[in-house]
Short mmCIF file of C-alpha atoms and ligand atoms in Angstrom, two decimals:
data_model
loop_
_atom_site.label_atom_id
_atom_site.label_comp_id
_atom_site.label_asym_id
_atom_site.label_seq_id
_atom_site.Cartn_x
_atom_site.Cartn_y
_atom_site.Cartn_z
CA UNK A 13 -10.60 19.05 -7.44
CA UNK A 14 -8.34 19.45 -4.42
CA UNK A 15 -4.86 20.05 -3.72
CA UNK A 16 -3.88 17.47 -1.47
CA UNK A 17 -3.80 13.52 -2.72
CA UNK A 18 -3.89 10.64 -0.88
CA UNK A 19 -3.10 6.96 -2.12
CA UNK A 20 -6.05 4.29 -0.49
CA UNK A 21 -5.99 0.84 -0.63
CA UNK A 22 -9.54 -0.89 -0.17
CA UNK A 23 -8.53 -4.10 1.73
CA UNK A 24 -10.53 -6.78 3.39
CA UNK A 25 -11.63 -10.53 2.80
CA UNK A 26 -12.79 -11.51 -0.63
CA UNK A 27 -16.71 -11.06 -1.13
CA UNK A 28 -17.14 -8.62 1.68
CA UNK A 29 -17.90 -5.62 -0.63
CA UNK A 30 -14.68 -4.19 -1.48
CA UNK A 31 -15.30 -3.71 -5.43
CA UNK A 32 -19.22 -2.77 -4.79
CA UNK A 33 -18.07 0.02 -2.26
CA UNK A 34 -15.01 1.49 -4.74
CA UNK A 35 -18.14 1.50 -7.08
CA UNK A 36 -19.94 3.04 -4.89
CA UNK A 37 -17.23 5.67 -3.95
CA UNK A 38 -17.40 6.70 -7.69
CA UNK A 39 -20.45 6.76 -8.03
CA UNK A 40 -21.27 8.96 -5.09
CA UNK A 41 -18.89 11.41 -6.20
CA UNK A 42 -19.40 12.06 -9.49
CA UNK A 43 -16.71 9.87 -10.38
CA UNK A 44 -17.94 7.19 -12.61
CA UNK A 45 -16.70 8.32 -16.81
CA UNK A 46 -19.61 10.16 -18.25
CA UNK A 47 -19.56 7.85 -21.08
CA UNK A 48 -20.04 4.81 -18.54
CA UNK A 49 -22.76 6.54 -16.80
CA UNK A 50 -24.33 7.25 -20.19
CA UNK A 51 -24.00 3.84 -21.51
CA UNK A 52 -25.72 2.35 -18.49
CA UNK A 53 -28.02 4.89 -18.52
CA UNK A 54 -29.37 4.04 -22.28
CA UNK A 55 -29.08 0.23 -21.48
CA UNK A 56 -31.35 0.65 -18.61
CA UNK A 57 -33.89 2.95 -20.42
CA UNK A 58 -33.89 0.33 -23.17
CA UNK A 59 -34.80 -2.90 -20.79
CA UNK A 60 -37.33 -0.57 -19.63
CA UNK A 61 -35.66 -0.30 -16.09
CA UNK A 62 -35.83 3.45 -16.21
CA UNK A 63 -33.02 5.93 -15.07
CA UNK A 64 -29.73 5.40 -13.99
CA UNK A 65 -29.33 3.33 -10.67
CA UNK A 66 -26.47 2.03 -9.08
CA UNK A 67 -27.29 -1.27 -8.33
CA UNK A 68 -28.00 -1.63 -12.09
CA UNK A 69 -24.35 -0.16 -12.81
CA UNK A 70 -23.08 -2.65 -10.40
CA UNK A 71 -25.19 -5.61 -12.00
CA UNK A 72 -23.88 -4.83 -15.02
CA UNK A 73 -20.36 -5.08 -13.56
CA UNK A 74 -21.03 -8.29 -11.70
CA UNK A 75 -22.05 -9.71 -15.33
CA UNK A 76 -19.08 -8.88 -16.71
CA UNK A 77 -17.34 -10.72 -14.14
CA UNK A 78 -19.22 -13.55 -14.56
CA UNK A 79 -18.03 -13.37 -18.04
CA UNK A 80 -14.48 -13.48 -16.97
CA UNK A 81 -13.54 -9.48 -17.76
CA UNK A 82 -11.92 -8.33 -14.54
CA UNK A 83 -13.09 -5.26 -13.21
CA UNK A 84 -10.04 -3.14 -12.13
CA UNK A 85 -10.89 -1.21 -9.32
CA UNK A 86 -6.93 -0.01 -8.81
CA UNK A 87 -6.41 3.12 -10.15
CA UNK A 88 -9.48 4.57 -9.81
CA UNK A 89 -9.53 8.13 -8.80
CA UNK A 90 -12.42 10.06 -6.62
CA UNK A 91 -12.12 13.47 -4.72
CA UNK A 92 -13.12 15.12 -1.46
CA UNK A 93 -13.19 19.03 -0.63
CA UNK A 94 -10.20 17.89 1.18
CA UNK A 95 -8.47 15.15 -1.17
CA UNK A 96 -7.96 13.88 -4.42
CA UNK A 97 -7.93 9.68 -3.70
CA UNK A 98 -6.47 7.20 -6.15
CA UNK A 99 -7.13 3.78 -5.21
CA UNK A 100 -3.99 1.71 -5.07
CA UNK A 101 -3.92 -1.71 -5.94
CA UNK A 102 -5.52 -4.26 -3.55
CA UNK A 103 -3.97 -6.95 -1.89
CA UNK A 104 -5.00 -10.02 -3.86
CA UNK A 105 -4.19 -8.34 -7.00
CA UNK A 106 -1.12 -10.17 -8.30
CA UNK A 107 1.42 -7.47 -7.86
CA UNK A 108 -0.05 -5.35 -4.82
CA UNK A 109 2.52 -6.02 -2.37
CA UNK A 110 5.40 -5.72 -4.75
CA UNK A 111 4.12 -2.46 -5.69
CA UNK A 112 3.43 -1.13 -2.28
CA UNK A 113 7.28 -2.22 -1.15
CA UNK A 114 8.86 -0.67 -4.68
CA UNK A 115 6.69 2.49 -3.82
CA UNK A 116 4.55 2.40 -7.11
CA UNK A 117 1.73 2.47 -5.32
CA UNK A 118 2.58 2.97 -1.61
CA UNK A 119 -0.93 3.65 0.44
CA UNK A 120 -1.20 6.32 3.30
CA UNK A 121 -4.39 4.92 4.45
CA UNK A 122 -6.94 2.49 4.22
CA UNK A 123 -10.71 1.72 4.08
CA UNK A 124 -11.12 -1.99 5.52
CA UNK A 125 -14.22 -3.66 4.22
CA UNK A 126 -15.31 -6.33 6.76
CA UNK A 127 -19.47 -7.97 5.92
CA UNK A 128 -21.69 -7.98 8.82
CA UNK A 129 -22.93 -11.18 8.62
CA UNK A 130 -19.30 -12.97 8.35
CA UNK A 131 -17.05 -11.07 10.66
CA UNK A 132 -13.49 -11.38 10.93
CA UNK A 133 -12.39 -13.75 8.10
CA UNK A 134 -8.48 -15.27 7.31
CA UNK A 135 -8.14 -12.58 4.69
CA UNK A 136 -9.32 -9.86 6.76
CA UNK A 137 -6.41 -11.16 9.67
CA UNK A 138 -3.88 -11.48 6.45
CA UNK A 139 -4.61 -7.70 4.86
CA UNK A 140 -4.46 -6.00 8.49
CA UNK A 141 -1.47 -7.29 9.25
CA UNK A 142 0.32 -6.80 5.97
CA UNK A 143 -1.26 -3.00 6.18
CA UNK A 144 0.76 -3.07 9.74
CA UNK A 145 3.70 -4.43 8.07
CA UNK A 146 3.83 -2.04 5.47
CA UNK A 147 3.00 0.71 7.26
CA UNK A 148 -0.46 2.10 6.44
CA UNK A 149 -1.17 5.00 9.03
CA UNK A 150 -4.74 5.26 9.42
CA UNK A 151 -7.69 2.26 8.98
CA UNK A 152 -11.22 3.47 8.15
CA UNK A 153 -13.25 -0.06 8.87
CA UNK A 154 -16.18 0.16 7.16
CA UNK A 155 -18.67 -2.64 8.59
CA UNK A 156 -20.45 -3.46 5.27
CA UNK A 157 -23.59 -5.43 4.18
CA UNK A 158 -25.41 -3.80 7.12
CA UNK A 159 -28.86 -4.30 5.00
CA UNK A 160 -28.23 -7.93 5.38
CA UNK A 161 -28.58 -7.96 8.91
CA UNK A 162 -31.17 -5.62 9.12
CA UNK A 163 -29.07 -2.91 10.22
CA UNK A 164 -29.13 -4.13 13.80
CA UNK A 165 -26.73 -2.35 16.42
CA UNK A 166 -25.91 -5.24 18.25
CA UNK A 167 -24.18 -6.95 15.23
CA UNK A 168 -22.19 -3.77 14.25
CA UNK A 169 -20.98 -3.82 18.16
CA UNK A 170 -20.03 -7.61 17.55
CA UNK A 171 -18.08 -6.99 14.45
CA UNK A 172 -16.38 -3.96 15.86
CA UNK A 173 -15.15 -5.86 19.38
CA UNK A 174 -13.92 -8.47 16.75
CA UNK A 175 -11.82 -6.19 14.73
CA UNK A 176 -10.49 -4.13 17.55
CA UNK A 177 -9.38 -7.22 18.89
CA UNK A 178 -7.45 -8.14 15.82
CA UNK A 179 -6.02 -4.68 15.61
CA UNK A 180 -4.93 -4.50 19.06
CA UNK A 181 -3.09 -8.23 18.44
CA UNK A 182 -1.58 -6.56 15.72
CA UNK A 183 -0.41 -3.70 17.66
CA UNK A 184 -2.50 -0.93 15.33
CA UNK A 185 -3.13 2.01 16.97
CA UNK A 186 -6.94 1.62 17.69
CA UNK A 187 -7.37 5.22 18.77
CA UNK A 188 -6.91 6.06 15.06
CA UNK A 189 -9.54 3.70 13.90
CA UNK A 190 -12.82 4.59 12.85
CA UNK A 191 -15.96 2.41 12.26
CA UNK A 192 -19.00 2.95 10.14
CA UNK A 193 -21.89 0.67 9.50
CA UNK A 194 -22.28 0.88 5.76
CA UNK A 195 -24.28 -0.86 3.00
CA UNK A 196 -22.26 -0.68 0.13
CA UNK A 197 -25.12 -1.87 -1.84
CA UNK A 198 -27.71 0.11 -1.06
CA UNK A 199 -25.61 3.42 -0.12
CA UNK A 200 -26.32 3.79 3.75
CA UNK A 201 -23.97 5.99 5.69
CA UNK A 202 -21.36 6.69 2.34
CA UNK A 203 -22.44 9.94 1.23
CA UNK A 204 -25.54 10.68 3.67
CA UNK A 205 -26.11 9.72 7.25
CA UNK A 206 -28.96 6.71 6.60
CA UNK A 207 -32.28 6.69 8.46
CA UNK A 208 -31.61 2.80 8.48
CA UNK A 209 -28.74 3.51 11.01
CA UNK A 210 -30.42 5.78 13.55
CA UNK A 211 -28.60 4.17 16.65
CA UNK A 212 -25.28 5.64 15.02
CA UNK A 213 -24.43 9.22 14.75
CA UNK A 214 -20.73 9.04 13.58
CA UNK A 215 -19.33 10.30 10.64
CA UNK A 216 -20.44 9.05 6.70
CA UNK A 217 -17.67 7.14 4.97
CA UNK A 218 -16.91 10.38 2.71
CA UNK A 219 -16.61 12.20 6.06
CA UNK A 220 -14.07 10.09 7.52
CA UNK A 221 -12.35 9.82 3.98
CA UNK A 222 -11.92 13.62 4.26
CA UNK A 223 -11.14 14.05 7.77
CA UNK A 224 -8.02 11.68 7.33
CA UNK A 225 -4.77 13.51 8.28
CA UNK A 226 -2.57 15.13 5.93
CA UNK A 227 0.03 12.79 4.58
CA UNK A 228 3.32 14.57 6.14
CA UNK A 229 6.01 14.13 3.64
CA UNK A 230 9.21 13.23 5.61
CA UNK A 231 11.35 16.35 4.19
CA UNK A 232 12.89 16.06 8.19
CA UNK A 233 14.68 12.69 7.60
CA UNK A 234 18.22 12.06 5.74
CA UNK A 235 18.09 12.19 2.00
CA UNK A 236 16.81 8.94 0.45
CA UNK A 237 17.35 8.88 -3.17
CA UNK A 238 16.81 5.26 -4.38
CA UNK A 239 18.50 5.31 -8.21
CA UNK A 240 16.04 4.22 -10.93
CA UNK A 241 18.27 4.78 -14.11
CA UNK A 242 21.38 6.20 -14.95
CA UNK A 243 21.52 8.58 -18.25
CA UNK A 244 24.42 9.95 -20.31
CA UNK A 245 23.10 13.52 -21.49
CA UNK A 246 25.46 15.50 -23.97
CA UNK A 247 26.38 18.54 -21.98
CA UNK A 248 25.82 17.72 -18.88
CA UNK A 249 27.20 14.99 -18.14
CA UNK A 250 26.18 11.69 -16.20
CA UNK A 251 22.28 12.07 -14.99
CA UNK A 252 21.06 9.53 -12.33
CA UNK A 253 17.37 9.79 -12.08
CA UNK A 254 15.02 8.61 -9.31
CA UNK A 255 12.08 9.67 -6.75
CA UNK A 256 13.24 11.44 -3.54
CA UNK A 257 12.03 9.31 -0.71
CA UNK A 258 13.36 10.86 2.24
CA UNK A 259 14.63 14.20 2.98
CA UNK A 260 15.83 17.29 0.73
CA UNK A 261 18.65 17.77 -1.90
CA UNK A 262 20.19 20.66 -2.74
CA UNK A 263 22.70 22.14 -5.01
CA UNK A 264 26.02 22.11 -3.54
CA UNK A 265 25.42 19.39 -1.27
CA UNK A 266 27.54 16.69 -0.63
CA UNK A 267 26.10 12.82 -1.53
CA UNK A 268 27.28 9.54 -1.93
CA UNK A 269 25.72 6.72 -3.73
CA UNK A 270 25.72 3.47 -1.61
CA UNK A 271 26.53 0.76 -2.02
CA UNK A 272 28.68 1.71 -4.94
CA UNK A 273 30.32 3.97 -2.65
CA UNK A 274 31.39 7.38 -4.54
CA UNK A 275 30.32 10.46 -4.31
CA UNK A 276 30.46 14.27 -5.11
CA UNK A 277 28.50 17.69 -5.34
CA UNK A 278 25.23 17.89 -6.82
CA UNK A 279 25.83 20.35 -9.58
CA UNK A 280 22.31 20.52 -10.90
CA UNK A 281 18.79 19.04 -9.89
CA UNK A 282 16.12 19.05 -12.46
CA UNK A 283 12.92 18.36 -12.63
CA UNK A 284 9.80 18.24 -15.15
CA UNK A 285 12.78 19.55 -17.41
CA UNK A 286 13.61 22.50 -15.35
CA UNK A 287 16.52 23.63 -13.16
CA UNK A 288 15.57 23.46 -9.46
CA UNK A 289 18.00 24.52 -6.77
CA UNK A 290 16.16 22.12 -4.30
CA UNK A 291 14.07 19.10 -4.26
CA UNK A 292 12.03 17.27 -1.65
CA UNK A 293 10.19 13.91 -1.02
CA UNK A 294 7.81 12.79 -3.93
CA UNK A 295 10.10 14.32 -6.30
CA UNK A 296 11.28 12.41 -9.67
CA UNK A 297 14.45 14.37 -10.57
CA UNK A 298 17.79 13.78 -12.75
CA UNK A 299 20.86 15.47 -10.97
CA UNK A 300 24.22 15.96 -11.58
CA UNK A 301 27.05 14.81 -9.61
CA UNK A 302 30.69 16.35 -9.81
CA UNK A 303 33.17 13.65 -11.19
CA UNK A 304 30.97 11.01 -11.05
CA UNK A 305 30.57 8.77 -14.42
CA UNK A 306 28.08 6.35 -16.17
CA UNK A 307 29.43 3.21 -15.16
CA UNK A 308 30.20 4.06 -11.67
CA UNK A 309 26.79 3.85 -10.77
CA UNK A 310 23.72 1.80 -11.52
CA UNK A 311 19.80 1.43 -10.71
CA UNK A 312 19.46 -0.11 -7.20
CA UNK A 313 21.76 2.90 -5.66
CA UNK A 314 20.87 4.93 -2.77
CA UNK A 315 21.92 8.41 -2.99
CA UNK A 316 22.17 10.34 0.33
CA UNK A 317 24.15 12.62 2.46
CA UNK A 318 28.26 12.41 2.71
CA UNK A 319 27.82 12.60 6.37
CA UNK A 320 24.80 10.47 6.78
CA UNK A 321 25.34 7.81 4.23
CA UNK A 322 22.66 5.19 3.09
CA UNK A 323 23.71 1.88 4.97
CA UNK A 324 24.97 -1.34 2.76
CA UNK A 325 24.01 -4.80 5.19
CA UNK A 326 26.36 -7.22 5.18
CA UNK A 327 23.58 -8.98 6.80
CA UNK A 328 19.93 -7.75 8.18
CA UNK A 329 17.51 -8.82 10.48
CA UNK A 330 13.61 -8.68 9.19
CA UNK A 331 10.19 -9.63 9.72
CA UNK A 332 8.76 -11.42 7.19
CA UNK A 333 5.21 -12.60 6.33
CA UNK A 334 4.74 -15.34 3.91
CA UNK A 335 1.96 -14.94 1.31
CA UNK A 336 2.11 -18.05 -0.70
CA UNK A 337 4.86 -20.79 -1.33
CA UNK A 338 4.10 -24.00 -2.60
CA UNK A 339 6.54 -25.95 -0.22
CA UNK A 340 8.33 -25.03 2.78
CA UNK A 341 11.18 -22.65 3.21
CA UNK A 342 13.95 -23.46 5.16
CA UNK A 343 17.44 -22.03 6.01
CA UNK A 344 19.35 -21.76 3.07
CA UNK A 345 16.69 -20.75 0.56
CA UNK A 346 17.81 -17.98 -1.88
CA UNK A 347 15.04 -15.80 -3.65
CA UNK A 348 15.13 -12.35 -4.99
CA UNK A 349 14.80 -9.20 -2.87
CA UNK A 350 13.06 -6.25 -4.18
CA UNK A 351 13.69 -3.51 -2.36
CA UNK A 352 13.18 0.37 -3.84
CA UNK A 353 14.46 0.04 -6.95
CA UNK A 354 17.17 -3.03 -6.17
CA UNK A 355 17.01 -6.76 -6.80
CA UNK A 356 19.63 -8.48 -5.20
CA UNK A 357 19.64 -12.42 -4.30
CA UNK A 358 19.80 -12.77 -0.74
CA UNK A 359 19.97 -15.96 1.31
CA UNK A 360 17.51 -16.53 4.51
CA UNK A 361 20.69 -17.60 6.33
CA UNK A 362 18.36 -18.47 9.55
CA UNK A 363 14.90 -18.93 10.59
CA UNK A 364 15.01 -17.21 14.19
CA UNK A 365 11.64 -17.13 15.34
CA UNK A 366 8.19 -18.04 14.32
CA UNK A 367 5.35 -15.71 14.92
CA UNK A 368 1.68 -16.27 15.58
CA UNK A 369 0.41 -13.68 12.87
CA UNK A 370 -2.83 -13.15 14.96
CA UNK A 371 -1.21 -12.42 18.36
CA UNK A 372 2.45 -11.15 17.45
CA UNK A 373 3.63 -13.27 20.19
CA UNK A 374 6.44 -15.74 19.20
CA UNK A 375 5.19 -19.19 18.37
CA UNK A 376 8.26 -21.13 18.27
CA UNK A 377 12.15 -20.46 18.30
CA UNK A 378 14.56 -21.65 15.71
CA UNK A 379 11.70 -23.45 13.74
CA UNK A 380 13.14 -25.78 10.95
CA UNK A 381 10.92 -24.26 8.29
CA UNK A 382 8.03 -21.79 7.45
CA UNK A 383 5.03 -22.18 5.23
CA UNK A 384 2.89 -20.04 3.61
CA UNK A 385 0.84 -18.17 6.49
CA UNK A 386 3.52 -18.12 8.57
CA UNK A 387 5.34 -14.76 9.66
CA UNK A 388 8.58 -15.10 10.96
CA UNK A 389 11.67 -13.50 11.88
CA UNK A 390 14.63 -14.13 9.90
CA UNK A 391 18.07 -13.20 9.32
CA UNK A 392 19.42 -12.41 5.69
CA UNK A 393 22.26 -12.22 3.77
CA UNK A 394 22.50 -10.32 0.62
CA UNK A 395 24.94 -12.16 -1.94
CA UNK A 396 25.60 -8.50 -3.83
CA UNK A 397 26.05 -5.17 -1.84
CA UNK A 398 22.38 -4.29 -0.82
CA UNK A 399 21.46 -0.39 0.67
CA UNK A 400 18.65 -0.79 3.36
CA UNK A 401 17.55 0.63 6.39
CA UNK A 402 15.97 -0.03 9.39
CA UNK A 403 12.37 0.36 9.08
CA UNK A 404 12.33 2.11 12.32
CA UNK A 405 14.28 4.69 11.20
CA UNK A 406 13.57 5.06 7.57
CA UNK A 407 10.53 2.88 6.92
CA UNK A 408 10.72 4.20 3.22
CA UNK A 409 13.49 2.01 2.79
CA UNK A 410 13.22 -0.39 5.06
CA UNK A 411 10.59 -2.74 3.64
CA UNK A 412 10.87 -5.42 0.68
CA UNK A 413 9.18 -8.16 -1.30
CA UNK A 414 10.62 -11.44 -2.04
CA UNK A 415 9.67 -12.90 -5.22
CA UNK A 416 10.47 -16.00 -6.81
CA UNK A 417 8.66 -18.22 -9.59
CA UNK A 418 7.26 -15.28 -11.09
CA UNK A 419 5.28 -14.56 -8.04
CA UNK A 420 5.62 -12.50 -4.67
CA UNK A 421 6.29 -15.40 -1.98
CA UNK A 422 6.55 -13.19 0.84
CA UNK A 423 6.99 -9.81 2.44
CA UNK A 424 8.99 -8.32 4.91
CA UNK A 425 10.31 -4.98 6.54
CA UNK A 426 13.64 -4.54 8.31
CA UNK A 427 14.35 -4.71 11.78
CA UNK A 428 18.14 -4.20 12.39
CA UNK A 429 20.91 -3.75 9.70
CA UNK A 430 24.24 -5.04 10.34
CA UNK A 431 26.71 -2.82 8.09
CA UNK A 432 29.41 -4.23 6.18
P1 GDP B 30 -15.06 -8.28 -2.94
O1 GDP B 30 -14.72 -9.40 -3.58
O2 GDP B 30 -14.71 -8.02 -1.81
O3 GDP B 30 -14.71 -7.13 -4.21
O4 GDP B 30 -16.75 -8.30 -2.84
P2 GDP B 30 -17.59 -7.60 -4.08
O5 GDP B 30 -17.50 -6.19 -4.27
O6 GDP B 30 -17.40 -8.32 -5.38
O7 GDP B 30 -19.35 -8.46 -3.31
C1 GDP B 30 -19.23 -9.68 -3.63
C2 GDP B 30 -21.00 -9.56 -3.38
O8 GDP B 30 -21.46 -9.07 -2.08
C3 GDP B 30 -21.28 -9.59 -4.46
O9 GDP B 30 -22.69 -10.25 -5.05
C4 GDP B 30 -21.97 -7.77 -4.22
O10 GDP B 30 -23.15 -7.64 -4.88
C5 GDP B 30 -22.16 -7.89 -2.66
N1 GDP B 30 -22.34 -6.96 -1.55
C6 GDP B 30 -21.30 -6.06 -1.69
N2 GDP B 30 -21.78 -5.32 -0.80
C7 GDP B 30 -22.90 -5.34 -0.41
C8 GDP B 30 -23.61 -4.89 0.79
O11 GDP B 30 -23.14 -4.04 1.25
N3 GDP B 30 -25.12 -5.29 0.71
C9 GDP B 30 -25.47 -6.80 0.35
N4 GDP B 30 -26.38 -6.70 0.61
N5 GDP B 30 -24.38 -7.05 -0.92
C10 GDP B 30 -23.33 -6.73 -1.18
#
């Protein structure tokens, strides 16, 4: 096991090979649970297939899927020398965007799977755009199903060109993208360089994953700690709990909670049932602040330094992507916004610009409506006080999901906050 941890998203168009690739990564890194291997080995032997083959496992998975059993590729884990990877929810999974935004499964990096025989497809575009909006740092592009195109270099090059164009359109830094010709099914260039692609001398997929930069904890930023719950504990008093998104909290710090607008000095910080003098990004903490009672603060508040308090928005401007909406969205629409631990009804006060999601350019000023597939810049007015930050300043607190009728209908990032 390695020390460093990475959350990895596997994105790409349906049927381009995401599940197969996850299966392959687990298999090559020895991460398929022993009992699963054992079961498939036994079945394979019984059926005279002899030995345990990756293809046999995947065949079985395919059968399971045909029987309507969902194969959950999320939350699978595997390790390289450098990192322990957790595969986070994939787009298409119902709550992917919501989970990414609320931090439940914020991915650091992503593998984009593009089938060599199909190239850039609609969901390739959508997922790349979402990945960009949601702050994925680096992309590794697996040009998959190379076996289907006879491992032809020219086909690989064509797909690379197509994907590079797409990345430039959404302003992804293409210098940081690596392209690898793979076959998830046959195993080419996953763990070992493949003889079938002797024209390729770059990294295997596992090498590329191992060489990803370490996710840098945002310790230098100002403290932002969204409150998840507030408890009363005898002997201590009021104990808000939550995960530090950015910055550092020390005992003795002067803090405020916004939008509740109360504050005081941090008396104690507790983590894993032990008192600690300070806590950092990623730490789940309970703490106690002098003079704060249970009814003074609530879930959805953000704790920050008194001299650099969390912003409270009168209105804010944001870029959103509409993923699924049965009809059209017009000014005046008031769905529920999920941002960090807050859930607040907000009115889309005006739709300022419609953007072309594939070029990032303005397609229409002041459109009358937007619908599924559209990207837009909108002005939003929270119906109750909401603490939120510009994504350019504190990305961890600068994105949100819009939910209505039990589903995530749009996601966005904050461009500008007009404070109260
Ligand atoms: P997902 O929808 O992106 O998760 O795609 P799947 O992993 O379910 O794959 C879709 C289909 O493509 C399945 O029938 C897979 O067996 C097949 N497939 C996936 N990867 C490869 C590959 O590298 N080569 C070939 N020939 N088929 C593949």
